[in-house]
Amino acid sequence: MNTTSAAVAGAAVFVWLGMVLAISFLEAPLKFRAPEVTVPLGLGIGRIVFRALNMAEALLAAVVLVAVAAGGPGTGVVVATAAVVAVLAVQLGVVRPRLNRRSDRVLAGEQVPRSTAHWYYVALEVIKVVGLLILGVLLLSA
């Protein structure tokens, strides 16, 4: 893979990784521990934060895809890129809509049971983090 493409893709991957770690594994769980943050308030904040994160992720994924496609990558880079982009697509296209429907109901005042979709999202975040780490290392060695 050419060095310029690897550098651009690598930078985007590590920015993406940092954002996911900071938001999904630090901000999201901590906000519910803050004094006087109710579940509806936390959900409202979370929706705004995750909407912004997901837009940034989509942009970073596009940068990675373009840089990888332009760089003549090896098989490992192609597979890792496809994997992280696929995970993001499942999160945005399948899991987030379910979470949004549930949070709409909670914000409307309904008492709804805990959602298993949240755990799917978390599991996909863990998979994505591992994939981004692998992709980042592969790009550094390219």
PDB file of N, CA, C and O in Angstrom, residues 99-136:
ATOM      1  N   LEU A  99     -33.005   1.185  18.860  1.00  0.00           N
ATOM      2  CA  LEU A  99     -32.737   1.972  20.068  1.00  0.00           C
ATOM      3  C   LEU A  99     -33.497   3.294  20.036  1.00  0.00           C
ATOM      4  O   LEU A  99     -34.026   3.743  21.060  1.00  0.00           O
ATOM      5  N   ASN A 100     -33.559   3.912  18.868  1.00  0.00           N
ATOM      6  CA  ASN A 100     -34.285   5.187  18.743  1.00  0.00           C
ATOM      7  C   ASN A 100     -35.780   5.007  19.003  1.00  0.00           C
ATOM      8  O   ASN A 100     -36.401   5.857  19.645  1.00  0.00           O
ATOM      9  N   ARG A 101     -36.355   3.921  18.495  1.00  0.00           N
ATOM     10  CA  ARG A 101     -37.781   3.679  18.738  1.00  0.00           C
ATOM     11  C   ARG A 101     -38.057   3.498  20.232  1.00  0.00           C
ATOM     12  O   ARG A 101     -39.027   4.040  20.764  1.00  0.00           O
ATOM     13  N   ARG A 102     -37.174   2.768  20.909  1.00  0.00           N
ATOM     14  CA  ARG A 102     -37.350   2.568  22.347  1.00  0.00           C
ATOM     15  C   ARG A 102     -37.177   3.884  23.098  1.00  0.00           C
ATOM     16  O   ARG A 102     -37.972   4.222  23.977  1.00  0.00           O
ATOM     17  N   SER A 103     -36.144   4.644  22.759  1.00  0.00           N
ATOM     18  CA  SER A 103     -35.927   5.904  23.475  1.00  0.00           C
ATOM     19  C   SER A 103     -37.055   6.897  23.187  1.00  0.00           C
ATOM     20  O   SER A 103     -37.416   7.684  24.061  1.00  0.00           O
ATOM     21  N   ASP A 104     -37.644   6.845  21.987  1.00  0.00           N
ATOM     22  CA  ASP A 104     -38.826   7.679  21.702  1.00  0.00           C
ATOM     23  C   ASP A 104     -39.939   7.374  22.701  1.00  0.00           C
ATOM     24  O   ASP A 104     -40.594   8.279  23.217  1.00  0.00           O
ATOM     25  N   ARG A 105     -40.144   6.096  22.957  1.00  0.00           N
ATOM     26  CA  ARG A 105     -41.199   5.683  23.878  1.00  0.00           C
ATOM     27  C   ARG A 105     -40.894   6.129  25.312  1.00  0.00           C
ATOM     28  O   ARG A 105     -41.781   6.598  26.018  1.00  0.00           O
ATOM     29  N   VAL A 106     -39.632   5.970  25.721  1.00  0.00           N
ATOM     30  CA  VAL A 106     -39.241   6.391  27.072  1.00  0.00           C
ATOM     31  C   VAL A 106     -39.398   7.900  27.206  1.00  0.00           C
ATOM     32  O   VAL A 106     -39.936   8.395  28.207  1.00  0.00           O
ATOM     33  N   LEU A 107     -38.957   8.639  26.193  1.00  0.00           N
ATOM     34  CA  LEU A 107     -39.059  10.096  26.247  1.00  0.00           C
ATOM     35  C   LEU A 107     -40.512  10.569  26.218  1.00  0.00           C
ATOM     36  O   LEU A 107     -40.824  11.659  26.698  1.00  0.00           O
ATOM     37  N   ALA A 108     -41.395   9.733  25.674  1.00  0.00           N
ATOM     38  CA  ALA A 108     -42.821  10.060  25.669  1.00  0.00           C
ATOM     39  C   ALA A 108     -43.497   9.693  26.991  1.00  0.00           C
ATOM     40  O   ALA A 108     -44.697   9.899  27.160  1.00  0.00           O
ATOM     41  N   GLY A 109     -42.718   9.130  27.924  1.00  0.00           N
ATOM     42  CA  GLY A 109     -43.254   8.831  29.243  1.00  0.00           C
ATOM     43  C   GLY A 109     -43.687   7.400  29.460  1.00  0.00           C
ATOM     44  O   GLY A 109     -44.182   7.059  30.531  1.00  0.00           O
ATOM     45  N   GLU A 110     -43.530   6.545  28.471  1.00  0.00           N
ATOM     46  CA  GLU A 110     -43.915   5.142  28.640  1.00  0.00           C
ATOM     47  C   GLU A 110     -42.914   4.418  29.525  1.00  0.00           C
ATOM     48  O   GLU A 110     -41.730   4.736  29.532  1.00  0.00           O
ATOM     49  N   GLN A 111     -43.409   3.428  30.247  1.00  0.00           N
ATOM     50  CA  GLN A 111     -42.547   2.528  31.005  1.00  0.00           C
ATOM     51  C   GLN A 111     -42.303   1.304  30.117  1.00  0.00           C
ATOM     52  O   GLN A 111     -43.215   0.529  29.872  1.00  0.00           O
ATOM     53  N   VAL A 112     -41.103   1.180  29.613  1.00  0.00           N
ATOM     54  CA  VAL A 112     -40.787   0.054  28.716  1.00  0.00           C
ATOM     55  C   VAL A 112     -39.667  -0.776  29.332  1.00  0.00           C
ATOM     56  O   VAL A 112     -38.822  -0.249  30.055  1.00  0.00           O
ATOM     57  N   PRO A 113     -39.671  -2.079  29.042  1.00  0.00           N
ATOM     58  CA  PRO A 113     -38.611  -2.931  29.589  1.00  0.00           C
ATOM     59  C   PRO A 113     -37.257  -2.588  28.972  1.00  0.00           C
ATOM     60  O   PRO A 113     -37.188  -1.974  27.903  1.00  0.00           O
ATOM     61  N   ARG A 114     -36.192  -2.995  29.670  1.00  0.00           N
ATOM     62  CA  ARG A 114     -34.847  -2.770  29.141  1.00  0.00           C
ATOM     63  C   ARG A 114     -34.730  -3.439  27.778  1.00  0.00           C
ATOM     64  O   ARG A 114     -35.336  -4.468  27.518  1.00  0.00           O
ATOM     65  N   SER A 115     -33.924  -2.858  26.942  1.00  0.00           N
ATOM     66  CA  SER A 115     -33.782  -3.324  25.572  1.00  0.00           C
ATOM     67  C   SER A 115     -32.550  -4.208  25.404  1.00  0.00           C
ATOM     68  O   SER A 115     -31.471  -3.867  25.895  1.00  0.00           O
ATOM     69  N   THR A 116     -32.711  -5.317  24.700  1.00  0.00           N
ATOM     70  CA  THR A 116     -31.540  -6.141  24.364  1.00  0.00           C
ATOM     71  C   THR A 116     -30.749  -5.501  23.222  1.00  0.00           C
ATOM     72  O   THR A 116     -29.579  -5.810  23.051  1.00  0.00           O
ATOM     73  N   ALA A 117     -31.379  -4.604  22.481  1.00  0.00           N
ATOM     74  CA  ALA A 117     -30.677  -3.931  21.379  1.00  0.00           C
ATOM     75  C   ALA A 117     -29.479  -3.147  21.895  1.00  0.00           C
ATOM     76  O   ALA A 117     -28.465  -3.039  21.208  1.00  0.00           O
ATOM     77  N   HIS A 118     -29.571  -2.624  23.106  1.00  0.00           N
ATOM     78  CA  HIS A 118     -28.449  -1.896  23.698  1.00  0.00           C
ATOM     79  C   HIS A 118     -27.227  -2.806  23.817  1.00  0.00           C
ATOM     80  O   HIS A 118     -26.101  -2.408  23.529  1.00  0.00           O
ATOM     81  N   TRP A 119     -27.450  -4.050  24.237  1.00  0.00           N
ATOM     82  CA  TRP A 119     -26.331  -4.984  24.396  1.00  0.00           C
ATOM     83  C   TRP A 119     -25.746  -5.372  23.043  1.00  0.00           C
ATOM     84  O   TRP A 119     -24.531  -5.586  22.925  1.00  0.00           O
ATOM     85  N   TYR A 120     -26.584  -5.460  22.018  1.00  0.00           N
ATOM     86  CA  TYR A 120     -26.060  -5.715  20.663  1.00  0.00           C
ATOM     87  C   TYR A 120     -25.177  -4.555  20.212  1.00  0.00           C
ATOM     88  O   TYR A 120     -24.122  -4.756  19.615  1.00  0.00           O
ATOM     89  N   TYR A 121     -25.627  -3.339  20.508  1.00  0.00           N
ATOM     90  CA  TYR A 121     -24.837  -2.164  20.130  1.00  0.00           C
ATOM     91  C   TYR A 121     -23.484  -2.178  20.840  1.00  0.00           C
ATOM     92  O   TYR A 121     -22.451  -1.930  20.222  1.00  0.00           O
ATOM     93  N   VAL A 122     -23.488  -2.494  22.127  1.00  0.00           N
ATOM     94  CA  VAL A 122     -22.238  -2.550  22.892  1.00  0.00           C
ATOM     95  C   VAL A 122     -21.327  -3.637  22.340  1.00  0.00           C
ATOM     96  O   VAL A 122     -20.120  -3.423  22.166  1.00  0.00           O
ATOM     97  N   ALA A 123     -21.880  -4.804  22.059  1.00  0.00           N
ATOM     98  CA  ALA A 123     -21.069  -5.894  21.499  1.00  0.00           C
ATOM     99  C   ALA A 123     -20.461  -5.484  20.159  1.00  0.00           C
ATOM    100  O   ALA A 123     -19.275  -5.743  19.892  1.00  0.00           O
ATOM    101  N   LEU A 124     -21.249  -4.817  19.330  1.00  0.00           N
ATOM    102  CA  LEU A 124     -20.728  -4.345  18.049  1.00  0.00           C
ATOM    103  C   LEU A 124     -19.658  -3.268  18.251  1.00  0.00           C
ATOM    104  O   LEU A 124     -18.693  -3.205  17.482  1.00  0.00           O
ATOM    105  N   GLU A 125     -19.801  -2.434  19.277  1.00  0.00           N
ATOM    106  CA  GLU A 125     -18.770  -1.433  19.576  1.00  0.00           C
ATOM    107  C   GLU A 125     -17.459  -2.127  19.936  1.00  0.00           C
ATOM    108  O   GLU A 125     -16.390  -1.699  19.492  1.00  0.00           O
ATOM    109  N   VAL A 126     -17.531  -3.179  20.730  1.00  0.00           N
ATOM    110  CA  VAL A 126     -16.312  -3.913  21.109  1.00  0.00           C
ATOM    111  C   VAL A 126     -15.670  -4.532  19.866  1.00  0.00           C
ATOM    112  O   VAL A 126     -14.453  -4.431  19.669  1.00  0.00           O
ATOM    113  N   ILE A 127     -16.470  -5.142  19.026  1.00  0.00           N
ATOM    114  CA  ILE A 127     -15.957  -5.729  17.789  1.00  0.00           C
ATOM    115  C   ILE A 127     -15.332  -4.649  16.904  1.00  0.00           C
ATOM    116  O   ILE A 127     -14.259  -4.840  16.331  1.00  0.00           O
ATOM    117  N   LYS A 128     -16.002  -3.501  16.819  1.00  0.00           N
ATOM    118  CA  LYS A 128     -15.485  -2.401  16.001  1.00  0.00           C
ATOM    119  C   LYS A 128     -14.159  -1.887  16.547  1.00  0.00           C
ATOM    120  O   LYS A 128     -13.233  -1.616  15.775  1.00  0.00           O
ATOM    121  N   VAL A 129     -14.046  -1.752  17.862  1.00  0.00           N
ATOM    122  CA  VAL A 129     -12.793  -1.294  18.470  1.00  0.00           C
ATOM    123  C   VAL A 129     -11.653  -2.261  18.137  1.00  0.00           C
ATOM    124  O   VAL A 129     -10.566  -1.841  17.744  1.00  0.00           O
ATOM    125  N   VAL A 130     -11.908  -3.546  18.276  1.00  0.00           N
ATOM    126  CA  VAL A 130     -10.881  -4.543  17.940  1.00  0.00           C
ATOM    127  C   VAL A 130     -10.524  -4.443  16.456  1.00  0.00           C
ATOM    128  O   VAL A 130      -9.346  -4.448  16.087  1.00  0.00           O
ATOM    129  N   GLY A 131     -11.531  -4.315  15.607  1.00  0.00           N
ATOM    130  CA  GLY A 131     -11.281  -4.182  14.167  1.00  0.00           C
ATOM    131  C   GLY A 131     -10.487  -2.931  13.824  1.00  0.00           C
ATOM    132  O   GLY A 131      -9.583  -2.963  12.986  1.00  0.00           O
ATOM    133  N   LEU A 132     -10.817  -1.816  14.471  1.00  0.00           N
ATOM    134  CA  LEU A 132     -10.077  -0.576  14.225  1.00  0.00           C
ATOM    135  C   LEU A 132      -8.631  -0.697  14.694  1.00  0.00           C
ATOM    136  O   LEU A 132      -7.716  -0.202  14.015  1.00  0.00           O
ATOM    137  N   LEU A 133      -8.405  -1.346  15.822  1.00  0.00           N
ATOM    138  CA  LEU A 133      -7.037  -1.567  16.293  1.00  0.00           C
ATOM    139  C   LEU A 133      -6.246  -2.415  15.296  1.00  0.00           C
ATOM    140  O   LEU A 133      -5.109  -2.079  14.962  1.00  0.00           O
ATOM    141  N   ILE A 134      -6.854  -3.483  14.840  1.00  0.00           N
ATOM    142  CA  ILE A 134      -6.180  -4.359  13.859  1.00  0.00           C
ATOM    143  C   ILE A 134      -5.906  -3.583  12.578  1.00  0.00           C
ATOM    144  O   ILE A 134      -4.790  -3.624  12.049  1.00  0.00           O
ATOM    145  N   LEU A 135      -6.900  -2.859  12.082  1.00  0.00           N
ATOM    146  CA  LEU A 135      -6.724  -2.078  10.859  1.00  0.00           C
ATOM    147  C   LEU A 135      -5.634  -1.036  11.043  1.00  0.00           C
ATOM    148  O   LEU A 135      -4.782  -0.859  10.164  1.00  0.00           O
ATOM    149  N   GLY A 136      -5.646  -0.336  12.160  1.00  0.00           N
ATOM    150  CA  GLY A 136      -4.641   0.675  12.417  1.00  0.00           C
ATOM    151  C   GLY A 136      -3.237   0.096  12.425  1.00  0.00           C
ATOM    152  O   GLY A 136      -2.309   0.671  11.834  1.00  0.00           O
TER     153      GLY A 136
END
